[in-house]
mmCIF file with all atom_site columns, C-alpha atoms and ligand atoms in Angstrom:
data_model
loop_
_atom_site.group_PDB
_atom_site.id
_atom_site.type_symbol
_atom_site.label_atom_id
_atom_site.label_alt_id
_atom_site.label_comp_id
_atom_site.label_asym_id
_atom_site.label_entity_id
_atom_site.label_seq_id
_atom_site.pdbx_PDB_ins_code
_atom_site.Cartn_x
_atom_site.Cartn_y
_atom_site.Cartn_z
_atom_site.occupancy
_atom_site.B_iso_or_equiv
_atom_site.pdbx_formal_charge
_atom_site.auth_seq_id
_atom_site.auth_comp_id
_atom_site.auth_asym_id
_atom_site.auth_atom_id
_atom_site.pdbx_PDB_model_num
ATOM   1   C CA . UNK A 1 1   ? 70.683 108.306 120.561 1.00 91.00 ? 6   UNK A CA 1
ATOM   2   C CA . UNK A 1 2   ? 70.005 109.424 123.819 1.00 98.00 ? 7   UNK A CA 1
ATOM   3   C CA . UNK A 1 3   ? 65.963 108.529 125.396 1.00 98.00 ? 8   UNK A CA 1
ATOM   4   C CA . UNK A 1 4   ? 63.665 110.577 127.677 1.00 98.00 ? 9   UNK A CA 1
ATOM   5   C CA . UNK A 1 5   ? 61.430 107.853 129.063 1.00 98.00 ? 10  UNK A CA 1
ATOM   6   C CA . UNK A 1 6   ? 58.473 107.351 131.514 1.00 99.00 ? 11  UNK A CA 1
ATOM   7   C CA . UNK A 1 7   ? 58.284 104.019 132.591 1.00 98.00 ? 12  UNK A CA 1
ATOM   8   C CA . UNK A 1 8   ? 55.195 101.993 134.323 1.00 98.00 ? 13  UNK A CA 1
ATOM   9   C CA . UNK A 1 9   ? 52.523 105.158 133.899 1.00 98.00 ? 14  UNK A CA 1
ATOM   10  C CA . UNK A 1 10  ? 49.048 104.111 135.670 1.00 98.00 ? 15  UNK A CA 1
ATOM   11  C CA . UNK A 1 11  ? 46.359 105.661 133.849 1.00 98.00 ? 16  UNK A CA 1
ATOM   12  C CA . UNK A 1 12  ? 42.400 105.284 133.220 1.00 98.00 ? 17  UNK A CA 1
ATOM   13  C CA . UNK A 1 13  ? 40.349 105.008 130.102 1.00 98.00 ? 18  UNK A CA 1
ATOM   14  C CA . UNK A 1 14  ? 37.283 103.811 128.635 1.00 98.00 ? 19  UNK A CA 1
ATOM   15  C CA . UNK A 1 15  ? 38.901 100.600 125.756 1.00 98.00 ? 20  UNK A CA 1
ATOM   16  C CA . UNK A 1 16  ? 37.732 98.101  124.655 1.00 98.00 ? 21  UNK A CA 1
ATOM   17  C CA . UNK A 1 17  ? 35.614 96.175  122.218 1.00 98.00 ? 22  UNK A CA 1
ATOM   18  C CA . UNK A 1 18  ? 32.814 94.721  124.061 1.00 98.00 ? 23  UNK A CA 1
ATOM   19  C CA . UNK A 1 19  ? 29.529 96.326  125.589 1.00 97.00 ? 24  UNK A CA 1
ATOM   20  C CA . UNK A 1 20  ? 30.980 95.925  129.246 1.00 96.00 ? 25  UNK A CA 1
ATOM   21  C CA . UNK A 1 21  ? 34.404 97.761  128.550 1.00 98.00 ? 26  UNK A CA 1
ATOM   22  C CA . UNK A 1 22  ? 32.455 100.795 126.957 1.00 98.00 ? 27  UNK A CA 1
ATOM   23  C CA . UNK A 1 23  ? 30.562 101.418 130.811 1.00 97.00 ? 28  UNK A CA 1
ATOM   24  C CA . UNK A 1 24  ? 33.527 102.105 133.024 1.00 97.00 ? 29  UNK A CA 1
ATOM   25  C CA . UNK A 1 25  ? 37.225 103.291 132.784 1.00 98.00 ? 30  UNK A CA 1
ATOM   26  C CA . UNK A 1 26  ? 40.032 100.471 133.308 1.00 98.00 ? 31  UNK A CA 1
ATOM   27  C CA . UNK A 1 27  ? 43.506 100.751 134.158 1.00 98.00 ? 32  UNK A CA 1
ATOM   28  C CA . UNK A 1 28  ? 46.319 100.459 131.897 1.00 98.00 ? 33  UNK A CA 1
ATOM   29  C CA . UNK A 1 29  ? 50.144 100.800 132.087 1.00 98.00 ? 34  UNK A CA 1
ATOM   30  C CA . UNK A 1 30  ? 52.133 103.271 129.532 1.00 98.00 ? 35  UNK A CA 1
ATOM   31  C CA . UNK A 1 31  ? 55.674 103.450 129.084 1.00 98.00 ? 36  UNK A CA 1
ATOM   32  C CA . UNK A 1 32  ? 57.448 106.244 126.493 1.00 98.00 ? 37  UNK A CA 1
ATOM   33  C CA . UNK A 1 33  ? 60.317 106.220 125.435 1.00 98.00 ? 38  UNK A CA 1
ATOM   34  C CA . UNK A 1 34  ? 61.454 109.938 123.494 1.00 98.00 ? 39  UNK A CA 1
ATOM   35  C CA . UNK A 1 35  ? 64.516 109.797 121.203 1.00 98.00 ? 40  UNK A CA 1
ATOM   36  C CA . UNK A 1 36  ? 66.333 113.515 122.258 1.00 98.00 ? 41  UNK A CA 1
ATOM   37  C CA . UNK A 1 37  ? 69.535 115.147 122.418 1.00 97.00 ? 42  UNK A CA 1
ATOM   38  C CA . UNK A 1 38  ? 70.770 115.082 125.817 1.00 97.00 ? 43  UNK A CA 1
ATOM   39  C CA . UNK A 1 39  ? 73.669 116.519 125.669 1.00 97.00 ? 44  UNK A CA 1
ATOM   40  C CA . UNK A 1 40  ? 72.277 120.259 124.879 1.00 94.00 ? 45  UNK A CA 1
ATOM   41  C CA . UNK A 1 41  ? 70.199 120.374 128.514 1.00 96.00 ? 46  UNK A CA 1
ATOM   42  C CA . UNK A 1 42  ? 73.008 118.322 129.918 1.00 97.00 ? 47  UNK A CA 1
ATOM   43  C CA . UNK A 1 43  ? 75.277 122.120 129.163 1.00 97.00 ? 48  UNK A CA 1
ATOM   44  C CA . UNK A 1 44  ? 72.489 123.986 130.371 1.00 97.00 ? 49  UNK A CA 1
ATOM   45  C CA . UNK A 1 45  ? 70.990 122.747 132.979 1.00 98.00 ? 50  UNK A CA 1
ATOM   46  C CA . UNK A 1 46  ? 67.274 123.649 131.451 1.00 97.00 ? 51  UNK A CA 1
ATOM   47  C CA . UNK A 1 47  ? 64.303 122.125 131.374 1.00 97.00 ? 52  UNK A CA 1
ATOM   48  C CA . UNK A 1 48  ? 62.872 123.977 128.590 1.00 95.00 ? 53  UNK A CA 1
ATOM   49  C CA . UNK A 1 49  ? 65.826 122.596 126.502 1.00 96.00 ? 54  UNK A CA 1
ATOM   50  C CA . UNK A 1 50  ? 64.595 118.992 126.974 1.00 97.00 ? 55  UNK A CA 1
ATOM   51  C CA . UNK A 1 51  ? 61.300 117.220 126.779 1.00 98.00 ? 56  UNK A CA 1
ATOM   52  C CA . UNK A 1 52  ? 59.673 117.523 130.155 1.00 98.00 ? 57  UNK A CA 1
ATOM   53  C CA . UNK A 1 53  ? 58.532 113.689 130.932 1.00 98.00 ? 58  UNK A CA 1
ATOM   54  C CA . UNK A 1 54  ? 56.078 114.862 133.634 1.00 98.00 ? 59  UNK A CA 1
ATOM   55  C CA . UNK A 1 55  ? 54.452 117.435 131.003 1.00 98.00 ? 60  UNK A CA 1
ATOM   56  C CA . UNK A 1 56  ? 54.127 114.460 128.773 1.00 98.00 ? 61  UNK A CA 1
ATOM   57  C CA . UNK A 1 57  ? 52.964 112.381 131.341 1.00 98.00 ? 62  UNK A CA 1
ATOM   58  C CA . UNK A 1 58  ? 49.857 114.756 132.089 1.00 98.00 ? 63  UNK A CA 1
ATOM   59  C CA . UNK A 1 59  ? 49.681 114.709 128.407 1.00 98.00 ? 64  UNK A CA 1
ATOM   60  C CA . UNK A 1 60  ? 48.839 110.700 128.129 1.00 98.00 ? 65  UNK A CA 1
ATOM   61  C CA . UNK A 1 61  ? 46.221 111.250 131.084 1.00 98.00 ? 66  UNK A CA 1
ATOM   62  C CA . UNK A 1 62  ? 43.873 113.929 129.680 1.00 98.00 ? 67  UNK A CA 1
ATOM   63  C CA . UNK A 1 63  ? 44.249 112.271 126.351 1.00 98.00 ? 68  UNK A CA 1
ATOM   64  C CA . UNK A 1 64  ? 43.351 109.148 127.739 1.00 98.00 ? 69  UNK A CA 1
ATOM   65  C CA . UNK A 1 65  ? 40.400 110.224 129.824 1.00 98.00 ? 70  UNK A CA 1
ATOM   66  C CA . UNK A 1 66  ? 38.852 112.153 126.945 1.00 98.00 ? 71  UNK A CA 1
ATOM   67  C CA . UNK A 1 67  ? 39.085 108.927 124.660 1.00 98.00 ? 72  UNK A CA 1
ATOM   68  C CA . UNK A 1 68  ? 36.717 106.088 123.800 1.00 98.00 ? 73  UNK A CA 1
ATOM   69  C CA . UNK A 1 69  ? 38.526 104.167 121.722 1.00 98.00 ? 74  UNK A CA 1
ATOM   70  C CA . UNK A 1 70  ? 38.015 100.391 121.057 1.00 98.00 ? 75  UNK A CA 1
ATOM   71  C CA . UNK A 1 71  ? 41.931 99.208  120.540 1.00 98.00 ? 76  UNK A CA 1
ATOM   72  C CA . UNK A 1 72  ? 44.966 100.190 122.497 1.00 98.00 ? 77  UNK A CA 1
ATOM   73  C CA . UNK A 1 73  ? 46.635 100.345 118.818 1.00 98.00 ? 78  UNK A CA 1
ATOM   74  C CA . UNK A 1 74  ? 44.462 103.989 118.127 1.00 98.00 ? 79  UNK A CA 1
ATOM   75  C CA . UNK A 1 75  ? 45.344 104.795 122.222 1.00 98.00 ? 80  UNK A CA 1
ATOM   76  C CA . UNK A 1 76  ? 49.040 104.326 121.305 1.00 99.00 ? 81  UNK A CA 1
ATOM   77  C CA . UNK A 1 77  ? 49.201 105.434 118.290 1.00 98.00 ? 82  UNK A CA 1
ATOM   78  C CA . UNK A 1 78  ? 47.313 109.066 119.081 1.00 98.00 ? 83  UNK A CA 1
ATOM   79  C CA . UNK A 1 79  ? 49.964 109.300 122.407 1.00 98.00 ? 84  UNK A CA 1
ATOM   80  C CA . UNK A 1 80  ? 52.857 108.939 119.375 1.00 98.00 ? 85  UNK A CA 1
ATOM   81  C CA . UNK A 1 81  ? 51.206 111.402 117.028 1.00 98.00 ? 86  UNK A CA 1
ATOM   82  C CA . UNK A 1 82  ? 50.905 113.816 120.330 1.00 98.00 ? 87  UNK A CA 1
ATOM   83  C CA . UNK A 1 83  ? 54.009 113.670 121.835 1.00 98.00 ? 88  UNK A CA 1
ATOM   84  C CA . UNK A 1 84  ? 55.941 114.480 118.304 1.00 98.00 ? 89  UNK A CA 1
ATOM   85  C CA . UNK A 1 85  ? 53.705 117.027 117.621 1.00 97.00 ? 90  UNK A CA 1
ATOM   86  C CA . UNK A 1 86  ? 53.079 118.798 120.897 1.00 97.00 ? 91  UNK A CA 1
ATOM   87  C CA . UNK A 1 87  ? 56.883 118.092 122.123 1.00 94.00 ? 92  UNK A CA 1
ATOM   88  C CA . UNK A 1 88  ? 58.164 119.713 118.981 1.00 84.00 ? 93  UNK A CA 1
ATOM   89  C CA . UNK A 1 89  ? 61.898 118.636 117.127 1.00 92.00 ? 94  UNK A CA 1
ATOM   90  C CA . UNK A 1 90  ? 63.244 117.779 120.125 1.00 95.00 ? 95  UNK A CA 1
ATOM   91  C CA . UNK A 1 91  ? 61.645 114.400 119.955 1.00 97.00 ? 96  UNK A CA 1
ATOM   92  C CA . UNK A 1 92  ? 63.080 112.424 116.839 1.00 97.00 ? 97  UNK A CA 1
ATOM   93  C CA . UNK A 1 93  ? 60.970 109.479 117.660 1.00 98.00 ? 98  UNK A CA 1
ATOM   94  C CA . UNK A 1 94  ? 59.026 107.678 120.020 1.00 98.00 ? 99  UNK A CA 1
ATOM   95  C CA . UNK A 1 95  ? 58.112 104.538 121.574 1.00 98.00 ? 100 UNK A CA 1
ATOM   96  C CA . UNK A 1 96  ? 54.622 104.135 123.091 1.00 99.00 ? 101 UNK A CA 1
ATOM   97  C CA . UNK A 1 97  ? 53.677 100.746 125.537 1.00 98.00 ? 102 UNK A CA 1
ATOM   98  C CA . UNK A 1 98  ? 50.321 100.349 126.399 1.00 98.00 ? 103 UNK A CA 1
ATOM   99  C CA . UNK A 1 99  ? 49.413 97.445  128.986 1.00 98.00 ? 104 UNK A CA 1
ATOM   100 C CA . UNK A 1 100 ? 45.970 96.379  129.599 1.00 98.00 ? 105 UNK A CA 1
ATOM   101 C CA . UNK A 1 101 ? 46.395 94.341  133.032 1.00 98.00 ? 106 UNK A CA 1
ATOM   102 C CA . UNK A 1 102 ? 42.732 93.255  132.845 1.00 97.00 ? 107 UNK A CA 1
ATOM   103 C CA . UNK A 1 103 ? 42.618 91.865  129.127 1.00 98.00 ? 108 UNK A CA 1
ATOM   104 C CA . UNK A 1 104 ? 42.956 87.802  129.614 1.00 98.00 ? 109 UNK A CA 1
ATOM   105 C CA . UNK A 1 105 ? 41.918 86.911  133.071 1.00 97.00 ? 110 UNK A CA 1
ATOM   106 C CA . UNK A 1 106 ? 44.649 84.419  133.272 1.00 98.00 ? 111 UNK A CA 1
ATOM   107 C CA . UNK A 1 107 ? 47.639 86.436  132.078 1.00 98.00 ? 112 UNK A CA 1
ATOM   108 C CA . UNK A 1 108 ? 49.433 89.386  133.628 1.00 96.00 ? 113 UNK A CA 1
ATOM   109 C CA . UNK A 1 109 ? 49.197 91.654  130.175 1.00 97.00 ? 114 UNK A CA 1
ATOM   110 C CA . UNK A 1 110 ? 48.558 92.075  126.873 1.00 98.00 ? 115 UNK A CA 1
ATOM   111 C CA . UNK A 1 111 ? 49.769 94.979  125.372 1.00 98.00 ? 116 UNK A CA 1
ATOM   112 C CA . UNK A 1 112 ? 50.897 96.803  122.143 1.00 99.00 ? 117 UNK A CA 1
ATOM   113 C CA . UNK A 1 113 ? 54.183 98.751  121.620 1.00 98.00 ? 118 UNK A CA 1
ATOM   114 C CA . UNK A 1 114 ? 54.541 100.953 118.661 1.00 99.00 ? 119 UNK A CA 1
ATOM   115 C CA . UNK A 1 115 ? 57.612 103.499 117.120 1.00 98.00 ? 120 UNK A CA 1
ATOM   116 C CA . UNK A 1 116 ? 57.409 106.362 115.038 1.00 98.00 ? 121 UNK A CA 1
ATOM   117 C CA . UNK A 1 117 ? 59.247 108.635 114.256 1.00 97.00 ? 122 UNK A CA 1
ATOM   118 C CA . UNK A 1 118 ? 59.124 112.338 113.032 1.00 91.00 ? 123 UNK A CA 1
ATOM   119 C CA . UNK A 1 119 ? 58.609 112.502 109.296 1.00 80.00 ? 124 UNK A CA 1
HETATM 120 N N1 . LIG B 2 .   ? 45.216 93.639  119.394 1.00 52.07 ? 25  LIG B N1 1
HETATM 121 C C1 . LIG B 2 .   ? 44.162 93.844  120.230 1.00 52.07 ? 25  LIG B C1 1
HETATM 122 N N2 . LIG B 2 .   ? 43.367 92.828  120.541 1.00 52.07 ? 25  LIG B N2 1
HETATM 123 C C2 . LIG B 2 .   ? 42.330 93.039  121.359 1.00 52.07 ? 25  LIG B C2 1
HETATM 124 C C3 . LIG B 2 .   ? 42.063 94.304  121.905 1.00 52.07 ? 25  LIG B C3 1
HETATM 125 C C4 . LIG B 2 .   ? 42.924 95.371  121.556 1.00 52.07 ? 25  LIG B C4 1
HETATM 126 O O1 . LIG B 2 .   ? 42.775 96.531  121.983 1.00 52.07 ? 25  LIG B O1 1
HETATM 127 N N3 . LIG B 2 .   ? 43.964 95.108  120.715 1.00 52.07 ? 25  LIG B N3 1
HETATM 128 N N4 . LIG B 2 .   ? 41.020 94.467  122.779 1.00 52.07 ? 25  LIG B N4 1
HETATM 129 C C5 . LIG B 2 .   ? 40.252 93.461  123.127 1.00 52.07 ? 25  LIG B C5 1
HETATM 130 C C6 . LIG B 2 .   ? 39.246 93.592  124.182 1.00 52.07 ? 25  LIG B C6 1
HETATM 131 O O2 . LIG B 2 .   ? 38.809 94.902  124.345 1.00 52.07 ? 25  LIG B O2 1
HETATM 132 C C7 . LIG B 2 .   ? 39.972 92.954  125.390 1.00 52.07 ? 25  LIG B C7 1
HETATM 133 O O3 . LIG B 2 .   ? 40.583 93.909  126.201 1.00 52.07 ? 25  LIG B O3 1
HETATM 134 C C8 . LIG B 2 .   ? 39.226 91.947  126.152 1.00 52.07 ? 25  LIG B C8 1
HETATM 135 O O4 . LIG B 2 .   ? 38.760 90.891  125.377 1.00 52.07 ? 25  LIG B O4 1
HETATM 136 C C9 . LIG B 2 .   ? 40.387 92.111  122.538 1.00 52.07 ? 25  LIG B C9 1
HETATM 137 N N5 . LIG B 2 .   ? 41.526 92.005  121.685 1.00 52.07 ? 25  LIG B N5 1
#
């Protein structure tokens, strides 16, 4: 299967479980990865015949700076449920990263990465 993806996305949200996360936004990293068929935009040429990655990109960013979730699970797992729903059958499935380079002061990440696919 052929993937759309969107690799190393810097974005800003209000996460996290404790009283000091819940003040400010903090950055996190989001890669996608889209399950497509390439080979029918490949023939055309056409953007609307693919999933556009910088459409989806804007996507993650408005849905991330209207959340308030606690977990980067429900942050992921909302991106997944948007992208197959907004970005129609041409995504078969999708994989959803979320880094939060501020978690553990003395490691580079922690993150969650999640797949599903359309039902
Ligand atoms: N699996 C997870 N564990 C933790 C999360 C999370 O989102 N998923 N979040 C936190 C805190 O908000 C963290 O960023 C700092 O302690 C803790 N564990």
């Amino acid at each position: 299967m052929d993937r759309v993806f969107i690799e190393g996305l810097d974005i800003e949200a209000i996460i996290g479980v404790h009283e000091l996360e819940r003040t400010a936004a903090q950055p996190l990293v989001v890669d996608v990865g889209m399950a497509v068929d390439a080979s029918v935009p490949a023939r055309s040429d056409a953007v609307d015949e693919t999933v556009d990655y910088a459409a989806v990109a804007e996507a993650i960013g408005e849905l991330a700076e209207k959340s308030r979730y606690q977990l980067i699970e429900t942050l992921a797992e909302e991106a997944a449920a948007m992208i197959l729903e907004r970005f129609g059958p041409k995504v078969t499935a999708v994989t959803v990263r979320v880094r939060k380079p501020r978690a553990i002061p003395n490691a580079r990440n922690a993150g969650v990465e999640i797949t599903r696919s359309r039902a």
